[in-house]
C-alpha atoms as a printed R data frame, in Angstrom:
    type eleno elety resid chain resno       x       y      z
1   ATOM     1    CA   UNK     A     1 -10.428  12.660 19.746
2   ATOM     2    CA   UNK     A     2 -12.793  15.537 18.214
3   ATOM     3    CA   UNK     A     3 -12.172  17.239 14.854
4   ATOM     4    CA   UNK     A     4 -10.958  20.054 16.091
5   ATOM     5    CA   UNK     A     5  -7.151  20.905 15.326
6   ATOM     6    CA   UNK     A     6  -6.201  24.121 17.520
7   ATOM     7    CA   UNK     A     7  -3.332  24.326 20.630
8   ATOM     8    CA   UNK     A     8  -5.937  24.313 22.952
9   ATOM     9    CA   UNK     A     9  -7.383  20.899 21.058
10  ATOM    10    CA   UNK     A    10  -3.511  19.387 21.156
11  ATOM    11    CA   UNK     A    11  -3.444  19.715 24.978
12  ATOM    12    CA   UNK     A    12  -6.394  17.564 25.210
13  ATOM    13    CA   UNK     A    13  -5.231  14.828 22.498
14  ATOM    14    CA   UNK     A    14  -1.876  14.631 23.928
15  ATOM    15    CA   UNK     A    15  -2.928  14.095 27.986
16  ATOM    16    CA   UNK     A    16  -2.668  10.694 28.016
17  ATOM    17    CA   UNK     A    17   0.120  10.734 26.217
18  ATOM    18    CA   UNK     A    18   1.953  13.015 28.694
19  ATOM    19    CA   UNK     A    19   1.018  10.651 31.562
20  ATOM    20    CA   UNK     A    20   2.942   8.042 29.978
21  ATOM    21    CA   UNK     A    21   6.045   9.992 28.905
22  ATOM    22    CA   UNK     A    22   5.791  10.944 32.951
23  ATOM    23    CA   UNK     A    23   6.325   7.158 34.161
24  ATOM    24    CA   UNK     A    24   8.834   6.163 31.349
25  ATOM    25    CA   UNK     A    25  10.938   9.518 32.014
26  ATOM    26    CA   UNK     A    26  11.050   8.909 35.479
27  ATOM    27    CA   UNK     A    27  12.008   5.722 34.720
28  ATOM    28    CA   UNK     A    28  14.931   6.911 32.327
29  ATOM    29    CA   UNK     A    29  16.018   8.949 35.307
30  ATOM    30    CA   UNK     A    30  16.294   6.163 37.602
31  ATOM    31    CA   UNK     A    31  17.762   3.979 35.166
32  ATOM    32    CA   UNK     A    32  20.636   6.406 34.420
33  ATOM    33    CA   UNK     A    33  20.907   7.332 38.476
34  ATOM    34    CA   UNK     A    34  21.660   3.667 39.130
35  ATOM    35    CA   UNK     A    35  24.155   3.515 36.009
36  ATOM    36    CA   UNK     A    36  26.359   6.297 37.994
37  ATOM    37    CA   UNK     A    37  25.350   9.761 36.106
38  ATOM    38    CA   UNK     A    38  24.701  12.487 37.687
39  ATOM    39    CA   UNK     A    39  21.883  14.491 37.701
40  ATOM    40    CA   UNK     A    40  22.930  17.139 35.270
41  ATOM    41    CA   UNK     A    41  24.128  14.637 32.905
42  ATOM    42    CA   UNK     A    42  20.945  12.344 32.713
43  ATOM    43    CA   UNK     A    43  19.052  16.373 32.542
44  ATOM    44    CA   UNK     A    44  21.458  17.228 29.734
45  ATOM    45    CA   UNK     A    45  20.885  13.903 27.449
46  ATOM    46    CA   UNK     A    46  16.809  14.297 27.708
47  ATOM    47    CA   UNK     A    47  17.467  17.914 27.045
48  ATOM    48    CA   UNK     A    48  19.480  17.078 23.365
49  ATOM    49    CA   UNK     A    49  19.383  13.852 22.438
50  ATOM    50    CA   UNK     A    50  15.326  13.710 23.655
51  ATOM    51    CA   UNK     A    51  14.984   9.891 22.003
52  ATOM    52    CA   UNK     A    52  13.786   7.833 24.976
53  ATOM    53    CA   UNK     A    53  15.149   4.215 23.572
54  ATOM    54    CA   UNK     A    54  18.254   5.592 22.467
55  ATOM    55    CA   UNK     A    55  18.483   7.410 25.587
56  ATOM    56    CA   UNK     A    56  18.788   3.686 27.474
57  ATOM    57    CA   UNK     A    57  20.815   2.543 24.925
58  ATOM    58    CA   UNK     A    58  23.176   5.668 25.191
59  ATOM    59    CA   UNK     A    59  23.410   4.878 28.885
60  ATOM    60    CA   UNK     A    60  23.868   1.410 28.898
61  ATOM    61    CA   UNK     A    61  26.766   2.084 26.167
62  ATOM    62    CA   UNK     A    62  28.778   4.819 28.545
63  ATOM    63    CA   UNK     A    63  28.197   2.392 31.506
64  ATOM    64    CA   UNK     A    64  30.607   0.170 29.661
65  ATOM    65    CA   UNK     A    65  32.866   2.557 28.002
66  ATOM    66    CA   UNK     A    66  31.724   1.906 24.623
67  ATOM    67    CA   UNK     A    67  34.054   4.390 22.054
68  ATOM    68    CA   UNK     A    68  31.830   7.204 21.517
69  ATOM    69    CA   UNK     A    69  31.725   6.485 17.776
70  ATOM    70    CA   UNK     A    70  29.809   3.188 18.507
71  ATOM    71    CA   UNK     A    71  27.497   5.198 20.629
72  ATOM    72    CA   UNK     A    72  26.621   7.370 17.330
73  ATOM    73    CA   UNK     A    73  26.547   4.866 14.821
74  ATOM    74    CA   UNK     A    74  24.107   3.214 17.495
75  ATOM    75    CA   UNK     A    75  21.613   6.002 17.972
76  ATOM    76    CA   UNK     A    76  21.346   6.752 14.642
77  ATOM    77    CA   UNK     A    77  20.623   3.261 13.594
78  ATOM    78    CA   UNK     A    78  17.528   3.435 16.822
79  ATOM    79    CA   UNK     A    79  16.437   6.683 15.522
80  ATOM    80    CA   UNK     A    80  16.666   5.996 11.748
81  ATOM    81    CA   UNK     A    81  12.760   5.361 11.792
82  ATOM    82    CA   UNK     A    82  12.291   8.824 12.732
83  ATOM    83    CA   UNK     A    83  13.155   9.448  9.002
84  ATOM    84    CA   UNK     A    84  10.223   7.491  7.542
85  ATOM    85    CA   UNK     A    85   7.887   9.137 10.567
86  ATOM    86    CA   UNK     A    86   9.093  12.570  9.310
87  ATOM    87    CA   UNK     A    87   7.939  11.324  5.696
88  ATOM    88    CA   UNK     A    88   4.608  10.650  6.458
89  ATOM    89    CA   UNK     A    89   3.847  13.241  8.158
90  ATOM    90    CA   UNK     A    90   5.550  16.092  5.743
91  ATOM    91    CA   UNK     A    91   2.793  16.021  3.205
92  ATOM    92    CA   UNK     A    92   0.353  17.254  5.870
93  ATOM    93    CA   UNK     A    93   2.318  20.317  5.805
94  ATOM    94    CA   UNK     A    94   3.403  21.135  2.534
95  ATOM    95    CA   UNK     A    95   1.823  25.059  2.854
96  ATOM    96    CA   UNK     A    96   3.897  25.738  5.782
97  ATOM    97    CA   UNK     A    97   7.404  27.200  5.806
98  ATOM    98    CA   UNK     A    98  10.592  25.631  6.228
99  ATOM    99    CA   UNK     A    99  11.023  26.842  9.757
100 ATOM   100    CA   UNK     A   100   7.806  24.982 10.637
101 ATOM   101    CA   UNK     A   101   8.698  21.888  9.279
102 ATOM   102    CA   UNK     A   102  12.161  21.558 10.694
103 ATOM   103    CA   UNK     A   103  10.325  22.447 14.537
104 ATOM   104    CA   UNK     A   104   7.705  19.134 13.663
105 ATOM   105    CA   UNK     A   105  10.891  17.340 12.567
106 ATOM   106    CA   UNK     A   106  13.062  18.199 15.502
107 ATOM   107    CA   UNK     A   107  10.317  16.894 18.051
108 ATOM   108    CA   UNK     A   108   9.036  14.319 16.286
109 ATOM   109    CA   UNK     A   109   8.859  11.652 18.651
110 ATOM   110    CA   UNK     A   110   7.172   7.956 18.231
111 ATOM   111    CA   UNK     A   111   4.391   9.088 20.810
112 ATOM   112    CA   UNK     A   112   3.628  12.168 18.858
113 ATOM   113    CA   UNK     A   113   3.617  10.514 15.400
114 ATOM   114    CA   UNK     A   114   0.924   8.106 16.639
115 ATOM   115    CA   UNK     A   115  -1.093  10.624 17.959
116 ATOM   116    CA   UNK     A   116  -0.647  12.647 14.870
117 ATOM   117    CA   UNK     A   117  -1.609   9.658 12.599
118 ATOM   118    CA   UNK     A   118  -4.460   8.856 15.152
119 ATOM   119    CA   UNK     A   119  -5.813  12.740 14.619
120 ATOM   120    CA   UNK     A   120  -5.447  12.431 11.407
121 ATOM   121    CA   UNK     A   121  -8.486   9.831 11.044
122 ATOM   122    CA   UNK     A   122 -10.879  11.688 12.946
123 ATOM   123    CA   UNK     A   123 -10.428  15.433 10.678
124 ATOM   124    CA   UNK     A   124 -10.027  13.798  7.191
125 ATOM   125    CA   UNK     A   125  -6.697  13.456  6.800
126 ATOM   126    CA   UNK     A   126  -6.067  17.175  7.932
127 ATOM   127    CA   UNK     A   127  -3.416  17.955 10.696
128 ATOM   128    CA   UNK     A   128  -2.602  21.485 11.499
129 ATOM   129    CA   UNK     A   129   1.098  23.145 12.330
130 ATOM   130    CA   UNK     A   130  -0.467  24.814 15.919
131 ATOM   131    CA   UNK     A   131  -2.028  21.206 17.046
132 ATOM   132    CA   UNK     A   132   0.806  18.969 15.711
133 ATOM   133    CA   UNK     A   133   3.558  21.361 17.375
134 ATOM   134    CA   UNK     A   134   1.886  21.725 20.619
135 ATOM   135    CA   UNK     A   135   1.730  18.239 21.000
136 ATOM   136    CA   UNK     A   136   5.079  17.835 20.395
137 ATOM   137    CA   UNK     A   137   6.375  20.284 23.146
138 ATOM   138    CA   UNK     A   138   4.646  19.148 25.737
139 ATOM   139    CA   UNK     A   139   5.899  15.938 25.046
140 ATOM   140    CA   UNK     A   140   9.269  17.491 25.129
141 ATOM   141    CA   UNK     A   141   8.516  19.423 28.534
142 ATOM   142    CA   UNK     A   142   7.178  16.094 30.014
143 ATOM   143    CA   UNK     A   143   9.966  14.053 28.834
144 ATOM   144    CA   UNK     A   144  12.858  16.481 30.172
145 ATOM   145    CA   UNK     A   145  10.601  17.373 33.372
146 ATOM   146    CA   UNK     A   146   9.944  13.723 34.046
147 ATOM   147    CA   UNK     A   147  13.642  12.224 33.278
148 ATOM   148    CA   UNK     A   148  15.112  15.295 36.269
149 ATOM   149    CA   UNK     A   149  12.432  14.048 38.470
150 ATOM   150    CA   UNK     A   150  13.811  10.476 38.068
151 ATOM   151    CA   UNK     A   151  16.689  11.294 38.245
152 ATOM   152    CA   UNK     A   152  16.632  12.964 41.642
153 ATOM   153    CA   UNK     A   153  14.649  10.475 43.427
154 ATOM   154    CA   UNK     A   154  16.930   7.467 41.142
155 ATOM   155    CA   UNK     A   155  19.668   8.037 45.248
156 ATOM   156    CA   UNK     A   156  16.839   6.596 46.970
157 ATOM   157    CA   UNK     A   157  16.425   3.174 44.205
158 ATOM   158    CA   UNK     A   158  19.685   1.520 43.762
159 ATOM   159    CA   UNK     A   159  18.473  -1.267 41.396
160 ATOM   160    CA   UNK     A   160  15.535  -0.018 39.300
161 ATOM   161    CA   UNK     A   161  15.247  -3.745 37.296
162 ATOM   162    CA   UNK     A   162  13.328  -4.990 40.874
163 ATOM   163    CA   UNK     A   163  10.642  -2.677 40.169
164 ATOM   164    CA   UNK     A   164  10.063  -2.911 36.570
165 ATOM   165    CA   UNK     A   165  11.302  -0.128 35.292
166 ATOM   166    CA   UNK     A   166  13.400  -1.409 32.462
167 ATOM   167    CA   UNK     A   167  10.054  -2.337 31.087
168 ATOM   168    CA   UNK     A   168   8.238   1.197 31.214
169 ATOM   169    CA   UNK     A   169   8.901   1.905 27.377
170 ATOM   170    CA   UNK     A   170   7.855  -1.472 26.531
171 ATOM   171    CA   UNK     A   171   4.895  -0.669 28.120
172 ATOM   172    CA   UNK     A   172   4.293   2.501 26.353
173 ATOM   173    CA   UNK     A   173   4.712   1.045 23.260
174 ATOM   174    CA   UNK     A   174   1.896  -1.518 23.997
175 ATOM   175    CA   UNK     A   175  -1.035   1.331 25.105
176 ATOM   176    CA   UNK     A   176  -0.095   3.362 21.477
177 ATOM   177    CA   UNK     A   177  -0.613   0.477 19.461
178 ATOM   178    CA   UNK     A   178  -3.736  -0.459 20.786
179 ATOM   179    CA   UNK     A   179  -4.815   3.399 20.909
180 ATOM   180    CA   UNK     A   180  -3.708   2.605 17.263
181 ATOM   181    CA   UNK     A   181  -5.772  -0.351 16.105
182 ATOM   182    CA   UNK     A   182  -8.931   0.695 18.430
183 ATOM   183    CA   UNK     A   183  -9.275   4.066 16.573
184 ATOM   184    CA   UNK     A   184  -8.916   3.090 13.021
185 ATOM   185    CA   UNK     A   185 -11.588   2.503 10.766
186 ATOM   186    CA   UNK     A   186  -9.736   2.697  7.748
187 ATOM   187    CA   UNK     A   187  -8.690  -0.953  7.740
188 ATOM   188    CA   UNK     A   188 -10.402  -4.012  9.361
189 ATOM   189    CA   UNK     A   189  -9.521  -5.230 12.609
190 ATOM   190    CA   UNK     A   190  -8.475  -8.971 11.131
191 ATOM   191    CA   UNK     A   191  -5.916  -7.122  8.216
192 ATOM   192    CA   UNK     A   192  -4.508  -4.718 11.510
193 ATOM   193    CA   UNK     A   193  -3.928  -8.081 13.437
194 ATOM   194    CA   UNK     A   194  -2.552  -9.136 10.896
195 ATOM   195    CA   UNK     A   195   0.223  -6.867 10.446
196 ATOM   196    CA   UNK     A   196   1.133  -6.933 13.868
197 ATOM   197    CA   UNK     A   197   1.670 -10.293 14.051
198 ATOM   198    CA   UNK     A   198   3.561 -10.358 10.648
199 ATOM   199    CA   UNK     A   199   5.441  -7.577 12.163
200 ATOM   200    CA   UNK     A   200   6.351  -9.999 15.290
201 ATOM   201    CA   UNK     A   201   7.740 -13.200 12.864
202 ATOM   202    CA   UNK     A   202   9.454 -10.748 11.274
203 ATOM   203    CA   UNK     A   203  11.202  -9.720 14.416
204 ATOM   204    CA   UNK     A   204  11.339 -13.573 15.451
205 ATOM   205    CA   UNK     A   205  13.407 -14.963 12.666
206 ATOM   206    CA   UNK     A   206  15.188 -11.518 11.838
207 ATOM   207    CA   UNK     A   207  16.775 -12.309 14.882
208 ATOM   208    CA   UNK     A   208  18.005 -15.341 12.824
209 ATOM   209    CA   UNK     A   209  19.969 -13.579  9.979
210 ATOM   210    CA   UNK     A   210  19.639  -9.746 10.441
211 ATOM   211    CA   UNK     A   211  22.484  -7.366 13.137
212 ATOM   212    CA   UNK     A   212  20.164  -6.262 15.864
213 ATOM   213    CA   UNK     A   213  21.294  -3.082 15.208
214 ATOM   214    CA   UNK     A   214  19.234  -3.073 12.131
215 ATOM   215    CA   UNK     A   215  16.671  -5.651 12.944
216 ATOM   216    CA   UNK     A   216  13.993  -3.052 13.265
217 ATOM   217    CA   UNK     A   217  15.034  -0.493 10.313
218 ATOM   218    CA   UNK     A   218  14.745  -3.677  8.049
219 ATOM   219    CA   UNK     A   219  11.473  -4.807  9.662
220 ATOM   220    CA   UNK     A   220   9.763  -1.707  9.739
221 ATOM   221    CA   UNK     A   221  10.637  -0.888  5.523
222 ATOM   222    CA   UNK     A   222   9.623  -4.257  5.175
223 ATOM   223    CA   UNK     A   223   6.402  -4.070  7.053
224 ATOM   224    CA   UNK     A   224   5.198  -0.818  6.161
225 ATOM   225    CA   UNK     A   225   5.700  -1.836  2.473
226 ATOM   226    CA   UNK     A   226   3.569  -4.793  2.635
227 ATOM   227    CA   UNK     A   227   1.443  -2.320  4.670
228 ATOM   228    CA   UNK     A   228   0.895   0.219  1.815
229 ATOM   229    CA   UNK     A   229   0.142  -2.745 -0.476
230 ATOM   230    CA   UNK     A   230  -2.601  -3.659  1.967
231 ATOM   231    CA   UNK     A   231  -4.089  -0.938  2.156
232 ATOM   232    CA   UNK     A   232  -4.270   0.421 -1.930
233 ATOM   233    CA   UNK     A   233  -5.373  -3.155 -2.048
234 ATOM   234    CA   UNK     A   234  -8.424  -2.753  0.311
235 ATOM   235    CA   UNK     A   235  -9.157   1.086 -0.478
């Protein structure tokens, strides 16, 4: 990443980033294909809901006829991170208007956030409204683009677990946190190690005594407190 925080700049930044969306949308689209949705359905739930784990959750819930209440309750509880993600990032755009904080909110995504806190280390703690919303909506045009691809190729693979695909946000996941931990300097490697594997026992034994539905609301607050500690501790 350069220091440079214009549209054009965002397009660059958020390539590789796009490429993955690409494989995990497709994937989505299979996924729901195989679950019995058509393709206007699976098109319509990238197109509003846009939240690509709640999006398999969502699908595996209407598969089995969950009430659509539990549905809900259930993809607010996956997406209530986004709240603390839409807290960090707010301060970096305190001089802009309402209107152009609600569009950063609205497409706020987990891939963009991470790119955004990546960029962030590489201008001085400066993000910009044009380079933070680009990013977002070509994640959003990838996402929907990628999902109606998947979608109408999803006739032609009847059981999308055979290839992997169940995995594809998993794997996502996995290349942003080591984008992550490669590109800051701000902490050293041994304290970023170990928060991710504090992060993992804390998954492990939350298991143990925490709902699953709010296993990783509760580990994340938890986590990202000790986090701040660390690093006021260290700065």
């Amino acid at each position: 990443m350069n220091t440079q925080l214009t549209a054009k700049a965002a397009v660059k930044d958020t390539l590789p980033t796009m490429l993955g969306y690409i494989g995990i949308g497709i994937a989505f689209g299979v996924v729901g294909k195989a679950a019995g949705f058509s393709t206007l359905i699976i098109f319509l739930m990238s197109f509003i809901i846009y939240a690509g784990s709640a999006q398999f959750i969502t699908v595996s819930l209407l598969a089995i006829s969950t009430p659509i209440l539990s549905i809900v309750l259930a993809t607010f509880l996956v997406n209530a991170r986004m709240i603390l993600m839409s807290m960090t990032v707010a301060p970096f755009f305190k001089q802009e208007s309402l209107l152009k904080n609600i569009l950063i909110g609205t497409f706020l995504t987990d891939e963009s956030f991470a790119l955004g806190m990546n960029k962030q280390i590489a201008t001085d703690h400066q993000l910009s409204f044009a380079w933070f919303n680009t990013a977002n909506i070509l994640s959003y045009g990838t996402w929907v683009g990628s999902t109606l691809v998947g979608a109408l190729i999803g006739a032609f693979i009847p059981n999308p677990e055979s290839l992997g695909l169940d995995f594809a946000i998993v794997a996502m996941f996995t290349g942003l946190l080591y984008l992550q931990v490669a590109t800051n300097r701000q902490l050293s490697l041994a304290l970023q190690l170990s928060l991710i594997g504090l992060t993992f026992l804390g998954i492990y034994f939350g298991m143990i005594i925490i709902p699953h539905s709010l296993l990783v609301l509760v580990i994340t607050l938890i986590v990202c407190g000790i986090g701040v500690v660390i690093k006021h501790a260290f700065n």
